[in-house]
Short mmCIF file of C-alpha atoms and ligand atoms in Angstrom, two decimals:
data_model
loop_
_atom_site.label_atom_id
_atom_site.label_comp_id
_atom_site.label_asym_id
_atom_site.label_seq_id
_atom_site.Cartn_x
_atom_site.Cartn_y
_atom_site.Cartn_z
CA UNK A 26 138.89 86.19 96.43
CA UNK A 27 136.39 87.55 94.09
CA UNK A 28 135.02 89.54 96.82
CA UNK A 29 138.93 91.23 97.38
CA UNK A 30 138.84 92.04 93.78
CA UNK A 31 135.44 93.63 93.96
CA UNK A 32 136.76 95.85 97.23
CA UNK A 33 139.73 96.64 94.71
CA UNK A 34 137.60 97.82 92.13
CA UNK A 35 135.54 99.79 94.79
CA UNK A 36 137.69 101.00 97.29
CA UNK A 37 134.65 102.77 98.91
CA UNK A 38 133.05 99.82 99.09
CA UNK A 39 135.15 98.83 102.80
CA UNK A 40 133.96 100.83 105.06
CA UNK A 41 130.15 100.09 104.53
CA UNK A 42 131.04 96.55 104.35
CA UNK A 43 133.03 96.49 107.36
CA UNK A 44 129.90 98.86 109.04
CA UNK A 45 127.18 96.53 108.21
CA UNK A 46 129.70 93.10 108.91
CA UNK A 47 129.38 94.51 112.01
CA UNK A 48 125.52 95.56 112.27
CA UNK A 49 124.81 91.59 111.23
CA UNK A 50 126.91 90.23 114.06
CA UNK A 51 125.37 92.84 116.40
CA UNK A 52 122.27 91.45 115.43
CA UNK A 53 122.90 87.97 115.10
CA UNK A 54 124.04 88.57 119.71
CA UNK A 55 120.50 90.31 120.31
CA UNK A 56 118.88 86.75 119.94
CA UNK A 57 116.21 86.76 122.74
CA UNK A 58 116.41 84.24 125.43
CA UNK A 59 113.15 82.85 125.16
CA UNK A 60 113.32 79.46 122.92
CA UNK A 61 110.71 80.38 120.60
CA UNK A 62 111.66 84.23 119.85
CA UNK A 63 115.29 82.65 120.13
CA UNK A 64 113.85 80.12 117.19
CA UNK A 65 111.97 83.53 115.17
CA UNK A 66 114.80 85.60 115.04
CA UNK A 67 117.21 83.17 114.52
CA UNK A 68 115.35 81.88 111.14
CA UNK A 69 114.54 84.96 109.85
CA UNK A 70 118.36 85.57 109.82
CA UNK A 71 118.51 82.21 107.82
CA UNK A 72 115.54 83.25 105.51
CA UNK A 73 116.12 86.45 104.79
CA UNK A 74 119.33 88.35 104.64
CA UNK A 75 118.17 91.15 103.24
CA UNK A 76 114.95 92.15 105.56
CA UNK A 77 116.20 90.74 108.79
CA UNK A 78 118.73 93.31 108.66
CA UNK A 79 116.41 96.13 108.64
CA UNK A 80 113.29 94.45 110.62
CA UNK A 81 116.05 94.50 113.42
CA UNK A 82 116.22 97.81 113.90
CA UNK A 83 112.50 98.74 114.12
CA UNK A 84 111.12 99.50 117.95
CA UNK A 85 110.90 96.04 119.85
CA UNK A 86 106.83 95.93 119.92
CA UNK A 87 106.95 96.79 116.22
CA UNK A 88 109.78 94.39 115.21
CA UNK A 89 108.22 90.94 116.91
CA UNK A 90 105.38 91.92 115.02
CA UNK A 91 106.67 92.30 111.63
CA UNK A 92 109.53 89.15 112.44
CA UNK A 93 106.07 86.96 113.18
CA UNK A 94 104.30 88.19 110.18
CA UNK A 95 107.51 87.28 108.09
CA UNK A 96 107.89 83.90 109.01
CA UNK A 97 104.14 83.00 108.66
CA UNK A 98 104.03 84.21 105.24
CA UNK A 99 107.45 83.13 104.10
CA UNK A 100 106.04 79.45 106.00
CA UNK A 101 102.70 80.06 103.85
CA UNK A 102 104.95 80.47 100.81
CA UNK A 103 107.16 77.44 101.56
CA UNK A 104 104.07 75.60 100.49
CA UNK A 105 103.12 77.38 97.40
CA UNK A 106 106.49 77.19 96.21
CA UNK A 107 106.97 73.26 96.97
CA UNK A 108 105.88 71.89 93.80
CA UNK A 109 106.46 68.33 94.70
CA UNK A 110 103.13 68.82 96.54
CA UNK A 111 100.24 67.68 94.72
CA UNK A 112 97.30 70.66 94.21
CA UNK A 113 94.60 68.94 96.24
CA UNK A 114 96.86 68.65 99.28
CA UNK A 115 98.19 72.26 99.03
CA UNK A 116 94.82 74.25 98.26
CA UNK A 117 93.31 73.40 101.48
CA UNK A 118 96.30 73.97 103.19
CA UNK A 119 96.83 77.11 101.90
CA UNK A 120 92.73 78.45 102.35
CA UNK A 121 93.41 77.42 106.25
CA UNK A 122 96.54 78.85 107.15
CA UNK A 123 95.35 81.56 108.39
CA UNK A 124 93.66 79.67 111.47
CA UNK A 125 96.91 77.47 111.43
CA UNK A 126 99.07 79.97 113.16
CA UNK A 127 96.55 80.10 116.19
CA UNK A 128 97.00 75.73 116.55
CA UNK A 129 100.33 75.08 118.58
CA UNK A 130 99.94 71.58 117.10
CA UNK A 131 99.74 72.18 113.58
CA UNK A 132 102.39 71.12 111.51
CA UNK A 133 103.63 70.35 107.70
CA UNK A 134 106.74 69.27 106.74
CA UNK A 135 108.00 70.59 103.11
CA UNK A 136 110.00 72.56 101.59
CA UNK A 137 113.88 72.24 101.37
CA UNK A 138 116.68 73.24 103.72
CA UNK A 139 116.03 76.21 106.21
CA UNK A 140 112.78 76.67 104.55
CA UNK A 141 112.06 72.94 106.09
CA UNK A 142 113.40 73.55 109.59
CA UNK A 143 110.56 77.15 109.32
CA UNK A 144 107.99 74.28 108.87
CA UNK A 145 109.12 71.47 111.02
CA UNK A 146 109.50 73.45 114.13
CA UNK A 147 106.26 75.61 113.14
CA UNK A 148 105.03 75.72 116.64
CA UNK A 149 107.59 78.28 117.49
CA UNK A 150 105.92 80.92 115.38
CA UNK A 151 102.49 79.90 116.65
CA UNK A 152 103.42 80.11 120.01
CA UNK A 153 105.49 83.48 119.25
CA UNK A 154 102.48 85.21 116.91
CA UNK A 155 100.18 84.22 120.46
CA UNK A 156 101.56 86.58 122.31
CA UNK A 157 101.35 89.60 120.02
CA UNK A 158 99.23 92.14 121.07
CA UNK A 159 95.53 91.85 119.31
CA UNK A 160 95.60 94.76 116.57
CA UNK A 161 98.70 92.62 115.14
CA UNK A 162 97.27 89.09 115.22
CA UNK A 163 94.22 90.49 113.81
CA UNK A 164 96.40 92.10 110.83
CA UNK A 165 98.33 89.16 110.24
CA UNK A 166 95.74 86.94 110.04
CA UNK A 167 93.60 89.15 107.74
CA UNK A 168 96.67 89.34 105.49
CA UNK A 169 97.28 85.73 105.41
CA UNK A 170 93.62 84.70 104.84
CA UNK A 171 93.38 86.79 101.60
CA UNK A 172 97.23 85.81 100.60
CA UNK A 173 96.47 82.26 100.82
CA UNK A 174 92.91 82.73 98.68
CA UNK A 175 95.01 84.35 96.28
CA UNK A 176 97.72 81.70 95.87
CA UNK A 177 94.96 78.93 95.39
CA UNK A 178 93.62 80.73 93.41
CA UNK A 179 96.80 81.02 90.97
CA UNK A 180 98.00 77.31 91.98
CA UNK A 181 95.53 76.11 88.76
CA UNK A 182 95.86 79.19 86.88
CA UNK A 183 98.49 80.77 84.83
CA UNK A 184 99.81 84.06 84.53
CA UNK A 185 97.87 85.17 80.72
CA UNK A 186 97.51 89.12 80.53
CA UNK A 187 99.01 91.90 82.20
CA UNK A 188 95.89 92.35 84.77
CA UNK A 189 96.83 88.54 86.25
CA UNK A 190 100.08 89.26 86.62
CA UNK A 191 99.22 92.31 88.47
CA UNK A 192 96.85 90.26 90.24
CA UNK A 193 99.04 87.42 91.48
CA UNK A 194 101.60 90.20 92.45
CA UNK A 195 98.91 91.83 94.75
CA UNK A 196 98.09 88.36 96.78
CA UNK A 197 101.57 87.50 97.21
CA UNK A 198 103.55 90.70 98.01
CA UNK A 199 100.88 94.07 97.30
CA UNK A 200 99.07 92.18 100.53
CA UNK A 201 102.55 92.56 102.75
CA UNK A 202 102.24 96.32 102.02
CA UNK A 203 98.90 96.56 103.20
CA UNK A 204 99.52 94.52 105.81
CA UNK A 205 102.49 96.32 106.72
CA UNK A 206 100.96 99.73 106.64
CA UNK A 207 98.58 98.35 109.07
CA UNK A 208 100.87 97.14 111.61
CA UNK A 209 102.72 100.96 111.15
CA UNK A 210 99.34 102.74 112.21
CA UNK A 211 99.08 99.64 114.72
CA UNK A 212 102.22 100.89 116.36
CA UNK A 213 101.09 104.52 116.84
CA UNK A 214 103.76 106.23 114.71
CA UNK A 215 102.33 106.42 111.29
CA UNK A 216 99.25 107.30 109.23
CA UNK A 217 97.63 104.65 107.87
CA UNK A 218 98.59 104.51 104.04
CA UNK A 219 96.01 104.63 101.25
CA UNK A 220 96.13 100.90 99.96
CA UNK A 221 96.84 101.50 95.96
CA UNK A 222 100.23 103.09 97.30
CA UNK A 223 101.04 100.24 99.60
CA UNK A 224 99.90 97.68 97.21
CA UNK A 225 102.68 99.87 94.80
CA UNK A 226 105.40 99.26 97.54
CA UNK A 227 104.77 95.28 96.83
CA UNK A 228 104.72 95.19 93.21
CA UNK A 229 107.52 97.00 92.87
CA UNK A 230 109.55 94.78 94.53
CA UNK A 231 108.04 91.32 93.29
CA UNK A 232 108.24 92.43 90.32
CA UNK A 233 111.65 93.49 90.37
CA UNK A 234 112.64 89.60 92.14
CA UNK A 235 110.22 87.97 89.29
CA UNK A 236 112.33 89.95 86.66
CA UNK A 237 115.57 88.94 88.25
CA UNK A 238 114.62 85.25 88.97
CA UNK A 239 113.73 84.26 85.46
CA UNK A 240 116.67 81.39 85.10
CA UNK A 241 115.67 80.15 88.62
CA UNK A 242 112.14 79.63 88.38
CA UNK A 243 112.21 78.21 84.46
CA UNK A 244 114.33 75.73 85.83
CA UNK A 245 112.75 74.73 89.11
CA UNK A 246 112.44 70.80 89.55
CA UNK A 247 110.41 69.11 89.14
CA UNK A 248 108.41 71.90 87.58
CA UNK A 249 109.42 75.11 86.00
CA UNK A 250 107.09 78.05 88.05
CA UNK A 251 106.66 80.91 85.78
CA UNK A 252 104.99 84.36 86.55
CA UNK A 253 105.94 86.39 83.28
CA UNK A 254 102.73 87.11 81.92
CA UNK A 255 102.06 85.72 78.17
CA UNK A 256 100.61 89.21 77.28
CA UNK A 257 104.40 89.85 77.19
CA UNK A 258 106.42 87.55 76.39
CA UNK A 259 104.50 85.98 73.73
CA UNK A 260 105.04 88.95 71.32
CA UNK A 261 108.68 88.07 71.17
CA UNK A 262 108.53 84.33 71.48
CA UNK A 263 106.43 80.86 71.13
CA UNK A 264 107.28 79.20 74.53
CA UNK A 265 108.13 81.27 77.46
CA UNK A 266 111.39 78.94 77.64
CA UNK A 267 112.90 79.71 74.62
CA UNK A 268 114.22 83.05 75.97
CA UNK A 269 116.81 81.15 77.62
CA UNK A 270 118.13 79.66 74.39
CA UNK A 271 121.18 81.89 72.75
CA UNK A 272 119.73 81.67 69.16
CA UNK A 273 116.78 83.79 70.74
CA UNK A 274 119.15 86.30 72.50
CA UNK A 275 117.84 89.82 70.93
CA UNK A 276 114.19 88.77 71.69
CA UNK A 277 114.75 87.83 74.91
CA UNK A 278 116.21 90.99 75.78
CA UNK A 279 113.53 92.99 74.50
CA UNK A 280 111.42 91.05 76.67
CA UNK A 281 112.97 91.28 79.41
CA UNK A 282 113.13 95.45 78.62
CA UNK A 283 109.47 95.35 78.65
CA UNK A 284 109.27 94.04 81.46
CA UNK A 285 111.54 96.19 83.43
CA UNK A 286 109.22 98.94 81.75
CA UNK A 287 106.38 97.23 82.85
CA UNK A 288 107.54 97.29 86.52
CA UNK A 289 109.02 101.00 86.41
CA UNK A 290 105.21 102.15 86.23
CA UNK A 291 105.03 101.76 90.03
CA UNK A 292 108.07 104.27 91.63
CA UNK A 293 106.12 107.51 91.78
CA UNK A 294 103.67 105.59 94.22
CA UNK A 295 106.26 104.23 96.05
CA UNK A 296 107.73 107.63 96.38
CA UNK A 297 104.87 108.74 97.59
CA UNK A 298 104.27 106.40 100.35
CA UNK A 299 107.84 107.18 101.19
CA UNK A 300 107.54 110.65 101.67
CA UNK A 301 104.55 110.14 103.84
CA UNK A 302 106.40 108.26 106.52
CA UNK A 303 108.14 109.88 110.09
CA UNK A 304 109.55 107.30 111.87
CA UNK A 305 112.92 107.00 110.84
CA UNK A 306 113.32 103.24 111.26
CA UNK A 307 110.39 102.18 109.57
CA UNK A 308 111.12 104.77 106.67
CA UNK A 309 114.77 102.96 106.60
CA UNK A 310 113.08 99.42 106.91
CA UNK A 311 110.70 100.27 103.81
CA UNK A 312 113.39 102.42 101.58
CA UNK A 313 116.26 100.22 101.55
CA UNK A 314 114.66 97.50 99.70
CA UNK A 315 112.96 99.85 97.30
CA UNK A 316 116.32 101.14 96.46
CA UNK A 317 117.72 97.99 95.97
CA UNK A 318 114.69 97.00 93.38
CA UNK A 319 115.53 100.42 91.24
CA UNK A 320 119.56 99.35 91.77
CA UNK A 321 118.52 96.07 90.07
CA UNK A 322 116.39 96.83 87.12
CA UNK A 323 118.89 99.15 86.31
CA UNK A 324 121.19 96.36 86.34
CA UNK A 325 118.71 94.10 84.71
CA UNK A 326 117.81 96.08 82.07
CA UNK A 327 119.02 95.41 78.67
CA UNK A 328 121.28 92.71 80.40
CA UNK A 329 121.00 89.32 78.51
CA UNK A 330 122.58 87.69 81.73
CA UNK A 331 119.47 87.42 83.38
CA UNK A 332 118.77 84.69 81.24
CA UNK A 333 122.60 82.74 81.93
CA UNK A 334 123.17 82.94 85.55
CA UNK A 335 122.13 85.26 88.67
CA UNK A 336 122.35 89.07 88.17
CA UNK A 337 122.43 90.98 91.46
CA UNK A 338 123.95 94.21 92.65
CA UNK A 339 127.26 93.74 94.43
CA UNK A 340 128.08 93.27 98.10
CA UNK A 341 129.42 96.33 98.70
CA UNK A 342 126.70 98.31 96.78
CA UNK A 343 123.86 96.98 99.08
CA UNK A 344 126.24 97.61 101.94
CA UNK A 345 126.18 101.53 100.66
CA UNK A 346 122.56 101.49 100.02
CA UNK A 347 121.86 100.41 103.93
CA UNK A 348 124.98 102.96 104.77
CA UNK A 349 123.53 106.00 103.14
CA UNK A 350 119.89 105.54 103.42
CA UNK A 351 118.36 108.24 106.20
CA UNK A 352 115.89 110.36 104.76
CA UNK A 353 113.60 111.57 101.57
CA UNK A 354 117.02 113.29 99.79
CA UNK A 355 118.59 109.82 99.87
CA UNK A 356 115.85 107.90 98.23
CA UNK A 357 115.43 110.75 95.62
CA UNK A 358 119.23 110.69 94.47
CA UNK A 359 119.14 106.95 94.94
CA UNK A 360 116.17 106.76 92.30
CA UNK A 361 118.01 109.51 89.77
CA UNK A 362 121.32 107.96 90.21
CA UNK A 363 120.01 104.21 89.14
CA UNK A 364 117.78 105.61 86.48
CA UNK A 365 120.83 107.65 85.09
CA UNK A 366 122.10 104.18 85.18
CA UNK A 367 119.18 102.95 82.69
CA UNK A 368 118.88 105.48 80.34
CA UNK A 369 122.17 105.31 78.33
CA UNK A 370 121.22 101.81 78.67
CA UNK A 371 117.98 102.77 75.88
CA UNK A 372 118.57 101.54 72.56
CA UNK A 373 116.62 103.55 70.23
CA UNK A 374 115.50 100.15 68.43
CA UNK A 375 114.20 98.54 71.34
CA UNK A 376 110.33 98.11 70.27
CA UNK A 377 109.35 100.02 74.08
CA UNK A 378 112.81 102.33 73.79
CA UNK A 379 109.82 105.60 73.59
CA UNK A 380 108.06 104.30 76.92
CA UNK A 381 110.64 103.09 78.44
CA UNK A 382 112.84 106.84 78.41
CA UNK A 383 109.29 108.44 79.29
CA UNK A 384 109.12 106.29 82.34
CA UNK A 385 112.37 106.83 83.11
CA UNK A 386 112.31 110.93 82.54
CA UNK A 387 108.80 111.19 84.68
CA UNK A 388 111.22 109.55 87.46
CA UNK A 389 113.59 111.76 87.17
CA UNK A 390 111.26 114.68 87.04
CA UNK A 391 109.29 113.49 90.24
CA UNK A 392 113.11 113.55 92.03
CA UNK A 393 113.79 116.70 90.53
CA UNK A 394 110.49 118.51 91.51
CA UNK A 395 111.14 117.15 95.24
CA UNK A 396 113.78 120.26 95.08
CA UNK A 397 116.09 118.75 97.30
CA UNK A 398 118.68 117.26 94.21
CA UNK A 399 120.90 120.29 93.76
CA UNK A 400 121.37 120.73 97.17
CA UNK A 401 123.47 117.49 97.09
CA UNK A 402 125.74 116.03 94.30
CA UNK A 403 125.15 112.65 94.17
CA UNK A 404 124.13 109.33 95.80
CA UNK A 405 126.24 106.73 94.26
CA UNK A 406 127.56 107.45 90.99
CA UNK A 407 129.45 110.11 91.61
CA UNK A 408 131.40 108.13 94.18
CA UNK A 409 130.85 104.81 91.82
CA UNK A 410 133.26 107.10 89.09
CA UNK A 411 135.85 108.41 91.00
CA UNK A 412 138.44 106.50 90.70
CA UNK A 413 140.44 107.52 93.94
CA UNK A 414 143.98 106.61 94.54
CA UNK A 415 143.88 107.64 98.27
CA UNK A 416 141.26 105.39 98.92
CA UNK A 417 142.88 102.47 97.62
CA UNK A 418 146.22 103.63 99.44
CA UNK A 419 143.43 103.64 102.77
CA UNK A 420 142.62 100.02 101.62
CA UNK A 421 146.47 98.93 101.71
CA UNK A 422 147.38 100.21 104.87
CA UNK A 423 143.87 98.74 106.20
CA UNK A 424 145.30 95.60 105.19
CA UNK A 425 148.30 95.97 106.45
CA UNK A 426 147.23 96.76 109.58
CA UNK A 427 144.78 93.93 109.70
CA UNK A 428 147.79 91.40 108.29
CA UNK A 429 149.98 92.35 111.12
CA UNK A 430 147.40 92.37 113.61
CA UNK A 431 146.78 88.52 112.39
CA UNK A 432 150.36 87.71 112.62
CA UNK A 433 151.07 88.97 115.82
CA UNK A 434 148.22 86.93 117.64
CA UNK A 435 149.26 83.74 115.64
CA UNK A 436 152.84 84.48 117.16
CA UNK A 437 151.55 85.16 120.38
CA UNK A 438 149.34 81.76 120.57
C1 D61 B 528 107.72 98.05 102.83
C2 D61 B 528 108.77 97.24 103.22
C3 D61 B 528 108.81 95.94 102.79
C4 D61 B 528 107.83 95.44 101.96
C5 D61 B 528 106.79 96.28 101.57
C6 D61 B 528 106.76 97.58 102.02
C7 D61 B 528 105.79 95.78 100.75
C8 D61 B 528 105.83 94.50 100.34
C9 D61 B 528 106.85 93.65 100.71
C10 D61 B 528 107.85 94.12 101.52
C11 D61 B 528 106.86 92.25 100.23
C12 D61 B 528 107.77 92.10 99.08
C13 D61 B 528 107.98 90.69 98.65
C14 D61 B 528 109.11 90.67 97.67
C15 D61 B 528 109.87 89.41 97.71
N1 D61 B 528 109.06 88.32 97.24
C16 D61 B 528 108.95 87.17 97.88
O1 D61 B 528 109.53 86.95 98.91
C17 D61 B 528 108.06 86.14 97.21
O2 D61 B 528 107.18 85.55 98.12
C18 D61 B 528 105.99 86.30 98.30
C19 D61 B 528 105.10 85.67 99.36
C20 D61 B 528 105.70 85.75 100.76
C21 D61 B 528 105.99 87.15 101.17
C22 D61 B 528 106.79 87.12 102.41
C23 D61 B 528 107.28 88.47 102.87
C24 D61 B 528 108.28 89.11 102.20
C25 D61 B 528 108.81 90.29 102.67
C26 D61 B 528 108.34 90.84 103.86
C27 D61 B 528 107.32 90.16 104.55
C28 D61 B 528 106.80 88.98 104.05
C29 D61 B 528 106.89 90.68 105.78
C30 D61 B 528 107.44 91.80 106.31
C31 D61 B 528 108.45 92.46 105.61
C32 D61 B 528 108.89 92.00 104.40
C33 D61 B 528 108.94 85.12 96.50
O3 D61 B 528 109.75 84.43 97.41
C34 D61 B 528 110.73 83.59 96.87
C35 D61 B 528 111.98 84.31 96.43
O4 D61 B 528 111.98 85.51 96.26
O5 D61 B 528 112.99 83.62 96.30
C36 D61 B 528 108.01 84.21 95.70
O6 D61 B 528 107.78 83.08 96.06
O7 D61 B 528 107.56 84.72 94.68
MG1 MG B 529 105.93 81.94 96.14
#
């Protein structure tokens, strides 16, 4: 129901909804017949909404690469996130993984849910990532070695200045964009990408989900897992836990600003690994989620929600965002759009308000100086603020159409 009042709301939400409705079931058919890239594909569906989507439609040799080296380091962080494991069981395990996804027999049960079935049933990936041509093994392993050095690494050590957190963000998701670029120039249709920008790619977007998840990981059981680095938030609080509390509601949002500011630092790289790229799959299968990052800090920001429940973008705006995603033009209007989303958000007595607009106007000016945002109006707001009648009239008859349809088969069985 809440999902018919959001269509309501957004009449021009339907059609991309229906479009990519239809894209996941597509997908969900193409399950190879073999039982362990039946078991890959099939899990990363369960794991990962939003990538398996656009891993799908990369080029088949391309795709079984980047499915494998998804599950191993989504397996790889199964572990680091269990925290009912205790540290001298997990370090090892997570030095050796790397040589793990060559041993058939190799197995460790943890984790919870589909994240436990990934583990339990392990030798399905092995078997799978065995039969990837050489330049890709070789890639995935070297990413996995240094991700799980990294993660040990952090297991006894918190997040205390800026330069850790930028740290742990490189092992755990700066690493996949290296490791990604790699398996691009692997596949034969891209340059190979200067690391700082790929490294960008991943901190944008764990930064972004370590923004987002605050609530979630404070309250993990049976430890809270936090990665906001005390450089931060300790100029606006004692314990990194009171933000949560209401009495501390203006700090915590200033916080949280900061670290949205913190994170915007990284879109001109990303733009510029962007524009760099041909093929238009993998550009599509590395855009989209950047998109979705910007959608959600602008959502984020100055939002005191992130601290009472889960803020993400709507349905039907990711369902755009995958719609209307095809080239350069689309990810510079995305990028002004969202950050014309932030600005007005600026309070002038935020303590970062002066940063956080100059961050904001050097994005706008790098989608600007691409010369390509006058030649088209707009991305989403422009369609977000229309408030058109005929397309809710289109949504009625849709509905009508779709009612009758249901009430003739039911008569008919
Ligand atoms: C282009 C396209 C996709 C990119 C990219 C460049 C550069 C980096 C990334 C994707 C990785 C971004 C990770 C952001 C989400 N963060 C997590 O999932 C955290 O786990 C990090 C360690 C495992 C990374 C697994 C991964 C993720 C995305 C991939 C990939 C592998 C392989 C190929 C394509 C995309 C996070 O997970 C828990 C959670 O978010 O709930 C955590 O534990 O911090
Ligand atoms: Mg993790």
């Amino acid at each position: 129901m809440g999902s018919l009042a959001a269509v309501l709301r957004h009449p021009d939400d339907l059609y991309p909804l229906l479009k990519l409705k239809m894209a996941s079931r597509q997908a969900e058919k193409q399950i190879p017949p073999e039982p362990h890239w039946a078991f890959c594909y099939s899990m990363l569906h369960k794991v990962s909404r939003s990538f398996a989507l656009v891993i799908q439609q990369l080029g088949t040799d391309l795709r079984n690469a980047v499915c494998i080296f998804y599950l191993v380091l989504r397996a790889l962080d199964t572990v680091e996130d269990d925290t009912s494991i205790p540290t001298d069981v997990k370090v090892p395990i997570l030095i050796a993984f790397h040589r793990h996804v060559y041993d058939r027999e190799w197995r460790f049960s943890c984790g919870t849910k589909e994240y436990k079935v990934l583990m339990d049933q392990f030798h399905h990936v092995s078997t799978a990532f065995l039969e990837l041509g050489k330049g890709y093994q070789d890639a995935i392993e070297d990413i996995t070695k240094r991700m799980g050095a990294g993660m040990a690494k952090f297991i006894c050590k918190e997040v205390e200045s800026i330069d850790d957190y930028d740290e742990y963000c490189y092992y755990v998701a700066g690493l996949v964009g290296l490791g990604l670029s790699k398996l691009f120039y692997a596949s034969g249709t891209e340059d190979l990408a200067p690391d700082s920008l790929s490294n960008s790619m991943g901190l944008f977007l764990q930064k972004t989900n370590i923004i987002r998840d605050y609530l979630e990981d404070i309250n993990e059981i049976p430890k809270c897992r936090m990665f906001w680095p005390r450089e931060i938030w300790s100029k606006y609080v004692n314990k990194l836990e009171d933000l949560k509390y209401e009495e501390n509601s203006d700090k915590a949002v200033q916080c949280l600003n900061d670290m949205v500011t913190n994170a915007l630092m990284h879109v001109e790289d990303c733009l510029n690994y962007m524009s760099a790229l041909r093929d238009h799959a993998i550009f599509r299968f590395c855009a989209i989620p950047q998109i979705m990052a910007i959608g959600t800090l602008a959502l984020c920001y100055n939002n005191i929600e992130v601290f009472r429940g889960v803020v993400k973008m709507r349905r039907g705006l990711t369902a755009k965002v995958i719609d209307r995603t095809n080239n350069m033009t689309d990810v510079y209007l995305a990028f002004y759009d969202f950050s014309n989303i932030l600005k007005p958000k600026i309070n002038k007595n935020d303590p970062n308000a002066t940063k956080t607009l100059s961050r904001v106007e050097a994005i706008q000016k790098a989608c600007m100086d691409s010369g390509v945002l006058n030649k088209r109006k707009s991305y989403i707001i422009q369609s977000e603020l229309r408030h058109s009648s005929t397309m809710i009239v289109i949504f009625f008859i849709i509905l009508a159409i779709i009612f009758s349809y249901l009430s003739s088969t039911r008569a008919s069985k």
